[in-house]
mmCIF file of C-alpha atoms in Angstrom:
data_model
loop_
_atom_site.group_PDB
_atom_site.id
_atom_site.type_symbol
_atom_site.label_atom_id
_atom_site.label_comp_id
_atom_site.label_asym_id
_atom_site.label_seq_id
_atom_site.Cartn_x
_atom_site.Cartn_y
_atom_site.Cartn_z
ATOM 1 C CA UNK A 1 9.296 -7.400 -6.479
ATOM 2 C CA UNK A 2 8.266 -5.982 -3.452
ATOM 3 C CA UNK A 3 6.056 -7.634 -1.055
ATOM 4 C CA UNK A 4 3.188 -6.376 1.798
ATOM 5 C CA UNK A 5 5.012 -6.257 5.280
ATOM 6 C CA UNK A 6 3.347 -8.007 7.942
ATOM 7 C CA UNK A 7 4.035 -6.977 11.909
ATOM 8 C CA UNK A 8 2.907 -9.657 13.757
ATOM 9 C CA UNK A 9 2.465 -8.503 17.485
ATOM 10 C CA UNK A 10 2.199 -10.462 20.736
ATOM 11 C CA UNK A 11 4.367 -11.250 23.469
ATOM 12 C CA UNK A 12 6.547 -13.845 22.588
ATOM 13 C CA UNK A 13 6.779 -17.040 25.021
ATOM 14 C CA UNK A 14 3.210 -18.192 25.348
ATOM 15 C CA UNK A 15 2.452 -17.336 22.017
ATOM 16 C CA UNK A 16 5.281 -18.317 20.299
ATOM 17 C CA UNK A 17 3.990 -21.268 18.452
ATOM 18 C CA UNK A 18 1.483 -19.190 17.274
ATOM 19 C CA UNK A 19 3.519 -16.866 15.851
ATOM 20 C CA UNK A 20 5.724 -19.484 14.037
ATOM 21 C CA UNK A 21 2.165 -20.536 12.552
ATOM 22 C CA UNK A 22 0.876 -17.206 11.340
ATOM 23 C CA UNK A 23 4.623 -16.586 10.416
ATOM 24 C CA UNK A 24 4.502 -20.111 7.992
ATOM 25 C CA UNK A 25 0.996 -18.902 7.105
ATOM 26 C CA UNK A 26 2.037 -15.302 5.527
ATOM 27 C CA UNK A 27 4.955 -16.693 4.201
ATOM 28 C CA UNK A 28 2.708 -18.966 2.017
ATOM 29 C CA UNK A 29 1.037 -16.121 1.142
ATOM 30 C CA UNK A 30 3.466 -14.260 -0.839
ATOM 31 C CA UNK A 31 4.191 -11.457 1.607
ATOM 32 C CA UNK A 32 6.942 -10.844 4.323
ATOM 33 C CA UNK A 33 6.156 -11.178 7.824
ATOM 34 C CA UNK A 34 7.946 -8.467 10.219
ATOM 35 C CA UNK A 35 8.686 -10.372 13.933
ATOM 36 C CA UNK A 36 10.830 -8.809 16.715
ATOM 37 C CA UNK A 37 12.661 -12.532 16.878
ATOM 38 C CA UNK A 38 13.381 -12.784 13.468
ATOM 39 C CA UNK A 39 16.146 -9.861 13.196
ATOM 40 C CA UNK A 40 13.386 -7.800 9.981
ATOM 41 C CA UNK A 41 13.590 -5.131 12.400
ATOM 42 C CA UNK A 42 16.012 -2.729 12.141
ATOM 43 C CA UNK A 43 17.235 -1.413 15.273
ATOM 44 C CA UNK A 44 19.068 2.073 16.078
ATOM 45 C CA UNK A 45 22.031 2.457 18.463
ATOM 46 C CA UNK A 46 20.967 5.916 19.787
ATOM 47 C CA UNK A 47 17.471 4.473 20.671
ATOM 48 C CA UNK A 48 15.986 2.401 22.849
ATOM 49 C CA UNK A 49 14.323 -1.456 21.585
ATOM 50 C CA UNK A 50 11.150 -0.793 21.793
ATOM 51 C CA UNK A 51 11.068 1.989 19.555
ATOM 52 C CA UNK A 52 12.293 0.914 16.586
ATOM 53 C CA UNK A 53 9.468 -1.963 17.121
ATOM 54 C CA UNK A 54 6.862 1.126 17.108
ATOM 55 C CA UNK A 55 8.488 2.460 14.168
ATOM 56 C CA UNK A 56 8.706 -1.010 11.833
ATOM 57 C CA UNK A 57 5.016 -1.507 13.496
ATOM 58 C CA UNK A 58 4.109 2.265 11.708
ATOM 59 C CA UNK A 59 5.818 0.820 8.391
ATOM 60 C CA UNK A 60 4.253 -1.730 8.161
ATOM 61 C CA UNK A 61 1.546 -2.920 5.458
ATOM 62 C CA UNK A 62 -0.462 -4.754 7.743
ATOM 63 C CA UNK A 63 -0.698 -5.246 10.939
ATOM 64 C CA UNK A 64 -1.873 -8.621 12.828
ATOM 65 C CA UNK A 65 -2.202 -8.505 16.994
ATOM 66 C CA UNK A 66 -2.520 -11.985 18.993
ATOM 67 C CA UNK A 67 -3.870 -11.156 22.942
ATOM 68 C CA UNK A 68 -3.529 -13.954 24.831
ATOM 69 C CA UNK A 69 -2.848 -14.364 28.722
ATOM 70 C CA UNK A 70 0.586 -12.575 29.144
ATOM 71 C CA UNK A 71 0.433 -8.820 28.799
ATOM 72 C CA UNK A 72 3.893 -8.240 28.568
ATOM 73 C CA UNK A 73 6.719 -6.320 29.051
ATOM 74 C CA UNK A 74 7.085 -2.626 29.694
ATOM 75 C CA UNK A 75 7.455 0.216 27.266
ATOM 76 C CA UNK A 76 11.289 1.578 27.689
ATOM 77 C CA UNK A 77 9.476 5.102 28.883
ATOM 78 C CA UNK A 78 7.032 3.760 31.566
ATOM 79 C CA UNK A 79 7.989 3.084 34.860
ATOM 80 C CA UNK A 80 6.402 -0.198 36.910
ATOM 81 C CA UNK A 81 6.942 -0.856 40.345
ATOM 82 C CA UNK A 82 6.381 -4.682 39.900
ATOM 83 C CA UNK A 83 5.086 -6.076 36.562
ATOM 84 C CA UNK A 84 4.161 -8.882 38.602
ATOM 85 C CA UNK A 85 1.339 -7.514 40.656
ATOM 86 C CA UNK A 86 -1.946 -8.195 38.771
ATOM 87 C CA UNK A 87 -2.952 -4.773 39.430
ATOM 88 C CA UNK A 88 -0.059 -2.691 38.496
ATOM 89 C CA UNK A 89 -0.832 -0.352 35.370
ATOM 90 C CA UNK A 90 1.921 0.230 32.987
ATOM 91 C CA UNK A 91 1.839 0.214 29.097
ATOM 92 C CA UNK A 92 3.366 -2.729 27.337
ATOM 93 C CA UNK A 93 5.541 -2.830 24.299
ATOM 94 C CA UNK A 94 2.852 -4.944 22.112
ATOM 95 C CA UNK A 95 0.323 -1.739 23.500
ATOM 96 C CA UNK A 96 2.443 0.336 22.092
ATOM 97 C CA UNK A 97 3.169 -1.187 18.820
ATOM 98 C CA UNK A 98 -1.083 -1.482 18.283
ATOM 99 C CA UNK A 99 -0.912 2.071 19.070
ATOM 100 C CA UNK A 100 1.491 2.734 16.224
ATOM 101 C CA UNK A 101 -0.210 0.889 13.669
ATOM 102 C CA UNK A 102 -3.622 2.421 14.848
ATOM 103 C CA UNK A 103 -1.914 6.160 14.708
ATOM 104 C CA UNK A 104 -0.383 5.471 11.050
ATOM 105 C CA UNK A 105 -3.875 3.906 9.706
ATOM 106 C CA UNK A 106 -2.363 0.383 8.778
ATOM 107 C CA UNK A 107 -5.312 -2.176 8.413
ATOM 108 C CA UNK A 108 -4.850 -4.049 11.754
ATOM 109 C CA UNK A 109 -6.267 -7.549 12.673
ATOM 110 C CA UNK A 110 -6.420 -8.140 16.403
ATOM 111 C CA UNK A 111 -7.049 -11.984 17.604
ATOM 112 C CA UNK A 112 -8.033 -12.516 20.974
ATOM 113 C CA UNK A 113 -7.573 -15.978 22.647
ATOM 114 C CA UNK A 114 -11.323 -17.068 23.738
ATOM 115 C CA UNK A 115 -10.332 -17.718 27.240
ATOM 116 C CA UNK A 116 -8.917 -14.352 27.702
ATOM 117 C CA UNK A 117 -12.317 -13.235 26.221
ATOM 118 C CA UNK A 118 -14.588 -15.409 28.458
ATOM 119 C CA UNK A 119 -12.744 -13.690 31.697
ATOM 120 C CA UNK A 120 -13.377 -10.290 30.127
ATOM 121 C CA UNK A 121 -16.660 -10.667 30.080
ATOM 122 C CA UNK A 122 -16.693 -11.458 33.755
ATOM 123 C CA UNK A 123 -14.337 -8.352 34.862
ATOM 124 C CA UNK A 124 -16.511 -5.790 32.467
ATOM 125 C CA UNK A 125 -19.387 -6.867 35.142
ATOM 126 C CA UNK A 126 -17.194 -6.687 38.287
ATOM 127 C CA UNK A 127 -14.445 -4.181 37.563
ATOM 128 C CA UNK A 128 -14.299 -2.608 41.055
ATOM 129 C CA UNK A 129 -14.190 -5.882 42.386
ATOM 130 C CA UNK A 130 -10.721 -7.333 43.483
ATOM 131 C CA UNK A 131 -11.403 -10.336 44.699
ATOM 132 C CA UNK A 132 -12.054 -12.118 42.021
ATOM 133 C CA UNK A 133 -8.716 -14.430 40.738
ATOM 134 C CA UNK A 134 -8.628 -14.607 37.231
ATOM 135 C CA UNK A 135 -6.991 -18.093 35.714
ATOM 136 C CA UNK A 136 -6.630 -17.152 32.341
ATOM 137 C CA UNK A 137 -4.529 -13.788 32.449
ATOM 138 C CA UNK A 138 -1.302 -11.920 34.281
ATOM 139 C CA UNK A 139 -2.447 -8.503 34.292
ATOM 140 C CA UNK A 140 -5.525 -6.566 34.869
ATOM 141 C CA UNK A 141 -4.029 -4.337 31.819
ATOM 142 C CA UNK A 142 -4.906 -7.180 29.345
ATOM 143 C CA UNK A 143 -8.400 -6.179 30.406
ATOM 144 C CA UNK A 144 -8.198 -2.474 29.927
ATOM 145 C CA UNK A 145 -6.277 -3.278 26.556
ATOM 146 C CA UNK A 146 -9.379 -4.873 25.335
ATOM 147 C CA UNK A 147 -11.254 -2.027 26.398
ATOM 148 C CA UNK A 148 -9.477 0.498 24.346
ATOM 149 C CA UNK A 149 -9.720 -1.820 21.068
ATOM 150 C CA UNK A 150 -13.411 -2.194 21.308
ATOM 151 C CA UNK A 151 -13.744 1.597 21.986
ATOM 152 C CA UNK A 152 -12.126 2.618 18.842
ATOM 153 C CA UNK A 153 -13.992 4.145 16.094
ATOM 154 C CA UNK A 154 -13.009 1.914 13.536
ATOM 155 C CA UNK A 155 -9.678 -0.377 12.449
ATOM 156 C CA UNK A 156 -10.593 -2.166 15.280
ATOM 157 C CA UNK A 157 -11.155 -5.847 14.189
ATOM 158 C CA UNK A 158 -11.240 -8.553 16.713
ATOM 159 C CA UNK A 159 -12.051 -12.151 16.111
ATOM 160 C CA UNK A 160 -12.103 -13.958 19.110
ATOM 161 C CA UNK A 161 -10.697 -17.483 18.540
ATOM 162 C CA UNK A 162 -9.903 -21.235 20.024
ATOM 163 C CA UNK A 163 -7.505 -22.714 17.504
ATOM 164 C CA UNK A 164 -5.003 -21.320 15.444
ATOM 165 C CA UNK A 165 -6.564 -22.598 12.163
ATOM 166 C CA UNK A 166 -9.626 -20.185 12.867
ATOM 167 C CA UNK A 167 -6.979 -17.182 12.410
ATOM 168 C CA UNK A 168 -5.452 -18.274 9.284
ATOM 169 C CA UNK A 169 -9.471 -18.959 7.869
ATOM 170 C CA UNK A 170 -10.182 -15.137 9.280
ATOM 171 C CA UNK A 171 -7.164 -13.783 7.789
ATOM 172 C CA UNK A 172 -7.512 -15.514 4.337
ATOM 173 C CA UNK A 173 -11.406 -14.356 4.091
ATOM 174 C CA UNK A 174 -10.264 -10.321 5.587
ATOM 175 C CA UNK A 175 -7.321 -10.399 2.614
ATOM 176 C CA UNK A 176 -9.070 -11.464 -0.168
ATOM 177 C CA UNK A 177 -12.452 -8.547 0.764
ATOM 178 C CA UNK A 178 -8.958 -6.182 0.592
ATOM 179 C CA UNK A 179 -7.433 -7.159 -2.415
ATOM 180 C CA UNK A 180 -10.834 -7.175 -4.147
ATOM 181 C CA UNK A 181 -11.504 -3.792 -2.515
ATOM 182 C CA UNK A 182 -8.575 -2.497 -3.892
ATOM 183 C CA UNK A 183 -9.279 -3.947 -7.651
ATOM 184 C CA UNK A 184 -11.991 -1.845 -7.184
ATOM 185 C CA UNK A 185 -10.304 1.159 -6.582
ATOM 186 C CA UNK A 186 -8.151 0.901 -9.359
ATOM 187 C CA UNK A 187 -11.219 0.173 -11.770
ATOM 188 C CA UNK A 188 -13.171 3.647 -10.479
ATOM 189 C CA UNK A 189 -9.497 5.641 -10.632
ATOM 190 C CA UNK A 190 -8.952 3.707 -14.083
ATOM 191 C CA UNK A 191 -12.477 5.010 -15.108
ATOM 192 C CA UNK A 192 -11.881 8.348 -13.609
ATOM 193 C CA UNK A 193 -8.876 8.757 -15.879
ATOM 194 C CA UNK A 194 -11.010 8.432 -19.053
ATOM 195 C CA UNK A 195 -13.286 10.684 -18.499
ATOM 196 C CA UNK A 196 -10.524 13.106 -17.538
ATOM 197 C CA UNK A 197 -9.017 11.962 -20.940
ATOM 198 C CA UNK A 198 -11.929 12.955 -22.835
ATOM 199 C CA UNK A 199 -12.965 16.186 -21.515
ATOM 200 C CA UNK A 200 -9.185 17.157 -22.605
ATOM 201 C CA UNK A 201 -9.378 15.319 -25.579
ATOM 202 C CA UNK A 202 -12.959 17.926 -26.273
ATOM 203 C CA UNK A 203 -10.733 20.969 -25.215
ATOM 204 C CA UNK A 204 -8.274 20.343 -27.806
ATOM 205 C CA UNK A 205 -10.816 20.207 -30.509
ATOM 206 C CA UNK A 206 -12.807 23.693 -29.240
ATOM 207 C CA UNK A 207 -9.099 25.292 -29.667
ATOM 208 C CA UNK A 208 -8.463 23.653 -32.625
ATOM 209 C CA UNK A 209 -12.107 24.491 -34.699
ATOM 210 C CA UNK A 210 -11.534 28.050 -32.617
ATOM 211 C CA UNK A 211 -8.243 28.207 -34.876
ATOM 212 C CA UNK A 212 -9.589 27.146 -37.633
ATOM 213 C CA UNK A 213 -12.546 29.779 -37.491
ATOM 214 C CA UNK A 214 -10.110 32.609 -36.968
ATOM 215 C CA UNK A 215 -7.565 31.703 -39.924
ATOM 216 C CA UNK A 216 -10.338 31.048 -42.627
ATOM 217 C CA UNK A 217 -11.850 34.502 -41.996
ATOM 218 C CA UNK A 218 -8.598 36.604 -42.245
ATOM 219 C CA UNK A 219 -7.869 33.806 -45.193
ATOM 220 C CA UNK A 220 -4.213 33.572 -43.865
ATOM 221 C CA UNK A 221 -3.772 30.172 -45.089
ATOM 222 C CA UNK A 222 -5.853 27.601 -47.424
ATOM 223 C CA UNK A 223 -8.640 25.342 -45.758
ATOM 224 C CA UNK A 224 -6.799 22.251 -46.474
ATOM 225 C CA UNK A 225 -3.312 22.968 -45.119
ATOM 226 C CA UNK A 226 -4.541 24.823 -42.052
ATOM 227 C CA UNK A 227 -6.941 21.064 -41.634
ATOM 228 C CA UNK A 228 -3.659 18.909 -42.451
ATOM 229 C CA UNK A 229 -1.776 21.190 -39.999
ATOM 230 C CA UNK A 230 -3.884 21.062 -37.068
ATOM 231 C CA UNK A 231 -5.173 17.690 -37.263
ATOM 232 C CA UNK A 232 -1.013 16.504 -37.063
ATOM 233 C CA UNK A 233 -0.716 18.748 -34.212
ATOM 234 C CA UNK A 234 -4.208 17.379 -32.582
ATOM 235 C CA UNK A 235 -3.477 14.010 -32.992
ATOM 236 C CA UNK A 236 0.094 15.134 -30.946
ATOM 237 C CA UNK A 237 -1.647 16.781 -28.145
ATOM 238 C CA UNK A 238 -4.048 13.715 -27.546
ATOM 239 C CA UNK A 239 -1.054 11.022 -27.783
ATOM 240 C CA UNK A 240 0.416 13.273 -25.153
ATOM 241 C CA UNK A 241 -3.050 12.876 -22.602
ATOM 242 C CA UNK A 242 -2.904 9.580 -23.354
ATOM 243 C CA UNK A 243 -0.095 8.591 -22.448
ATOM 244 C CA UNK A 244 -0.215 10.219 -19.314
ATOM 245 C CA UNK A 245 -2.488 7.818 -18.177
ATOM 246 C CA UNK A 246 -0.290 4.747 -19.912
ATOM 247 C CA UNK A 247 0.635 2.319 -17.276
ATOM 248 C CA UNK A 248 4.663 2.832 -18.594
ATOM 249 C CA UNK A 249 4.198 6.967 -18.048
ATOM 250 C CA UNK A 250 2.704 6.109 -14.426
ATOM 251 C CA UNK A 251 6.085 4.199 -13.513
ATOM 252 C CA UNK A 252 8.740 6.273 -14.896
ATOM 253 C CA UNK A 253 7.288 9.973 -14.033
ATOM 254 C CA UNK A 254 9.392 11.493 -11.716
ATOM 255 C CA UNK A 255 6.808 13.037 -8.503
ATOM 256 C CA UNK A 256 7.418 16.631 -8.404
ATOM 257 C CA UNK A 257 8.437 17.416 -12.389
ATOM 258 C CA UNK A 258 6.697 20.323 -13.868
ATOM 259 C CA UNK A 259 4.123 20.336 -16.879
ATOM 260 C CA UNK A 260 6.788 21.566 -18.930
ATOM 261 C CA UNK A 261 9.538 19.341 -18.179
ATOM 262 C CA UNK A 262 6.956 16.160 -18.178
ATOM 263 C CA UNK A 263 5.529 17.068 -21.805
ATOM 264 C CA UNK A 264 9.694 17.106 -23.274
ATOM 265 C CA UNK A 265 10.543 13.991 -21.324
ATOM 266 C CA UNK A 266 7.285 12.560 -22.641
ATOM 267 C CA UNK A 267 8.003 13.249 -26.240
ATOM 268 C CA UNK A 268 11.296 12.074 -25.828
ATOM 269 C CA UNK A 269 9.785 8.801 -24.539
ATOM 270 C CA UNK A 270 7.248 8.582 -27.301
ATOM 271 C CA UNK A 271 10.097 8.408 -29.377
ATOM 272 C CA UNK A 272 12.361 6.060 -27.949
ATOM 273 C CA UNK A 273 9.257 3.976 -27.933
ATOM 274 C CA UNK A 274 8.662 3.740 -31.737
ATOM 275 C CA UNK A 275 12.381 2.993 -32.050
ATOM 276 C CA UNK A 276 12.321 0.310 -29.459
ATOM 277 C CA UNK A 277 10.424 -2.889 -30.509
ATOM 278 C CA UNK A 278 11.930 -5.187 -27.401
ATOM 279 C CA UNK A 279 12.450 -4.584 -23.942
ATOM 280 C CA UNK A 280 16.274 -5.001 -24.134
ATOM 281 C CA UNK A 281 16.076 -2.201 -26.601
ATOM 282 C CA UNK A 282 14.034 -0.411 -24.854
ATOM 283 C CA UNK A 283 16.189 -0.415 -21.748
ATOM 284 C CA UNK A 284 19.256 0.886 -23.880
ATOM 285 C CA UNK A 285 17.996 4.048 -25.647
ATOM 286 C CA UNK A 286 16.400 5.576 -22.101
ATOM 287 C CA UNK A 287 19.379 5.087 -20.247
ATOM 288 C CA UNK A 288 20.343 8.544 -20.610
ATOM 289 C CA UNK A 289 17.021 9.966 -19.050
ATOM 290 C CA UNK A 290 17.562 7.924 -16.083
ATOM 291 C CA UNK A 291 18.128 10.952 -13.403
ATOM 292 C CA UNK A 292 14.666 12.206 -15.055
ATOM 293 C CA UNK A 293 12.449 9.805 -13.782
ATOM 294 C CA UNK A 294 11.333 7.813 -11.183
ATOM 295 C CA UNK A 295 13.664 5.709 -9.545
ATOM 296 C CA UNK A 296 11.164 3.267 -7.834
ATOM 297 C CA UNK A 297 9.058 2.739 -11.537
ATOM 298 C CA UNK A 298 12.545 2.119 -12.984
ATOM 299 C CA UNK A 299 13.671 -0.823 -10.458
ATOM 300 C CA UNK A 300 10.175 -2.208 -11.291
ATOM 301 C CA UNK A 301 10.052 -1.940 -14.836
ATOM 302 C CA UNK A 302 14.074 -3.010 -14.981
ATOM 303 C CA UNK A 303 12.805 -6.481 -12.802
ATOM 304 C CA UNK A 304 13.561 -8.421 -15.822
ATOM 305 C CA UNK A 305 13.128 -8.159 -19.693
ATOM 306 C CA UNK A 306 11.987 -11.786 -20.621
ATOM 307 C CA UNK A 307 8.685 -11.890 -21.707
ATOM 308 C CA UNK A 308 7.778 -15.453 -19.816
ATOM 309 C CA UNK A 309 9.779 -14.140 -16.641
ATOM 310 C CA UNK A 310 8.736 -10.966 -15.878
ATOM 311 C CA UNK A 311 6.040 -9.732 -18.377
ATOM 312 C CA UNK A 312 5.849 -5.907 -16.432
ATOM 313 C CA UNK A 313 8.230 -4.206 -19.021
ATOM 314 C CA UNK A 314 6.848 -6.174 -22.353
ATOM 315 C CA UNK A 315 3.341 -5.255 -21.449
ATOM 316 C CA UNK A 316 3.817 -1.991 -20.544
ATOM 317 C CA UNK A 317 5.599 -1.236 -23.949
ATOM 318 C CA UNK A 318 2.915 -3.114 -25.870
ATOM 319 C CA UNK A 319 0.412 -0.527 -24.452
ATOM 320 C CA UNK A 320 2.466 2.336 -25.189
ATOM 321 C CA UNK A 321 2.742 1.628 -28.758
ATOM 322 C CA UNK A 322 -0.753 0.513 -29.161
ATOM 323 C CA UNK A 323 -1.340 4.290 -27.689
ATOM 324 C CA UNK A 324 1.074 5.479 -30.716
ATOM 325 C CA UNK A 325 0.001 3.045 -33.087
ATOM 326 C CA UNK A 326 -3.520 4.612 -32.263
ATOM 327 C CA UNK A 327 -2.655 8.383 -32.519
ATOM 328 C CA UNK A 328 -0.076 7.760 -35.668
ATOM 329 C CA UNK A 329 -0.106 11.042 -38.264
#
């Protein structure tokens, strides 16, 4: 099953203990954390580093920042006459890699080591003033780094902490408001999709008593056949909505089908459903649709076929016929 991806970004030898930590941390967590020293990166010949670090930053699910004293190396494309002088401006790679996550609207979580934070406080009241020797940062640019996060609009989070257990009690608090905001997404899209399903469901029956109104006054056909008829072919067209918005329809549907070529693979399914009553079964008989449908709903649906192992597949079939079961001539 897949898993969130994680960038963690920082510069690596003063924080690298941290990293291990949040790294431990998001590992516990069920998800897969995306670090530079690691080798989760995948990294192209014709480019340089760096940018494949932007790019897996851009991938990623989520991204977590840790600013502390060092500001880091820089970016492949900048040029810096000594990275050493305090007030030499350059962009750095973890600058970049924010500004990839930022650009491709990945939550991001930025962490900012409280000494680091004291100083900027001091050098937002002095910043013409040279003089002053910081103790607690390399670079000026850690300063003006700062100032672009807190002058964003929005995704720009920063907790400013003193121990490493504050970030993991941030972090768990920030994931759980997402995952909760995201259970309530899918209950107003769920909810959505019903009412959808009904105002269909009341189109179908203003054709069908249309129909029926037409045929009884040119007496083409007796009341009770044409009522048998229709009500067969009703009770079709509503299976059909509803299993549109059946969890197993969702996976397999193949993005950019037509109407017409989703409403014969959907009959087809209907079918194989009724004569499938295991997954195993199941899994046989729609083996020849394969190249019809969606290659990422199979892999998650084909995870595993025992019930106590991987329940995806057994509960999305127990739906389905429940749908059928429901809408039965």
């Amino acid at each position: 099953m897949a898993k969130p991806r994680v960038f963690i970004s920082s510069t690596y030898y003063d924080l690298k203990h941290i990293r291990s930590a949040i790294e431990g941390f998001i590992h516990r967590y069920g998800f897969e954390p995306i670090m530079s020293e690691k080798g989760s990166i995948g990294y192209v010949h014709d480019q340089s580093l760096d940018e494949s670090c932007y790019q897996a930053a851009s991938k990623s699910d989520i991204f977590v920042m840790v600013v502390g004293g060092r500001y880091g190396a820089a970016a492949s494309d900048q040029t810096s006459e000594n990275e050493d002088d305090f007030f030499d401006r350059y962009d750095s790679i973890t600058k970049r890699e924010l500004q990839a996550a930022i650009k491709a609207d990945i939550p991001v979580y930025i962490f900012l080591d409280a000494g680091v934070s004291a100083e900027y406080n001091v050098f937002t009241r002095n910043r013409e003033n040279t003089d002053i020797s910081y103790a607690n940062v390399d670079s000026q640019n850690i300063f003006h780094l700062i100032d672009e996060i807190y002058s964003l609009k929005r995704n720009n989070q920063v907790f400013v902490f003193e121990r490493y257990s504050e970030i993991e009690d941030y972090l768990k608090i920030q994931w759980a408001s997402l995952f909760l905001e995201l259970l309530q997404s899918r209950r107003t899209e769920a909810t959505g999709r019903e009412i959808s399903l009904e105002l269909e469901k009341l189109s179908d029956m203003s054709d069908t008593l249309k129909f029926y109104l037409e045929n009884l006054v040119s007496r083409e056909s007796s009341g009770d056949e044409l009522i048998l008829d229709q009500n067969k072919k009703l009770k079709k067209r509503f299976l059909r909505t509803a299993f549109k918005a059946s969890y197993l329809w969702t996976m397999l549907q193949k993005e950019g089908s037509s109407v017409e070529s989703d409403d014969e693979l959907l009959d087809e399914i209907i079918e194989i459903v009724k004569l499938s009553n295991d997954p195993e079964k199941f899994k046989i008989q729609i083996d020849p649709l394969k190249p019809n449908l969606s290659s990422v709903g199979l892999s998650i649906l084909y995870g595993g076929y025992d019930k106590m192992m991987n329940p995806t597949i057994s509960w999305a079939l127990d739906e389905a016929r429940d749908l059928i079961e429901e809408y039965a001539d």
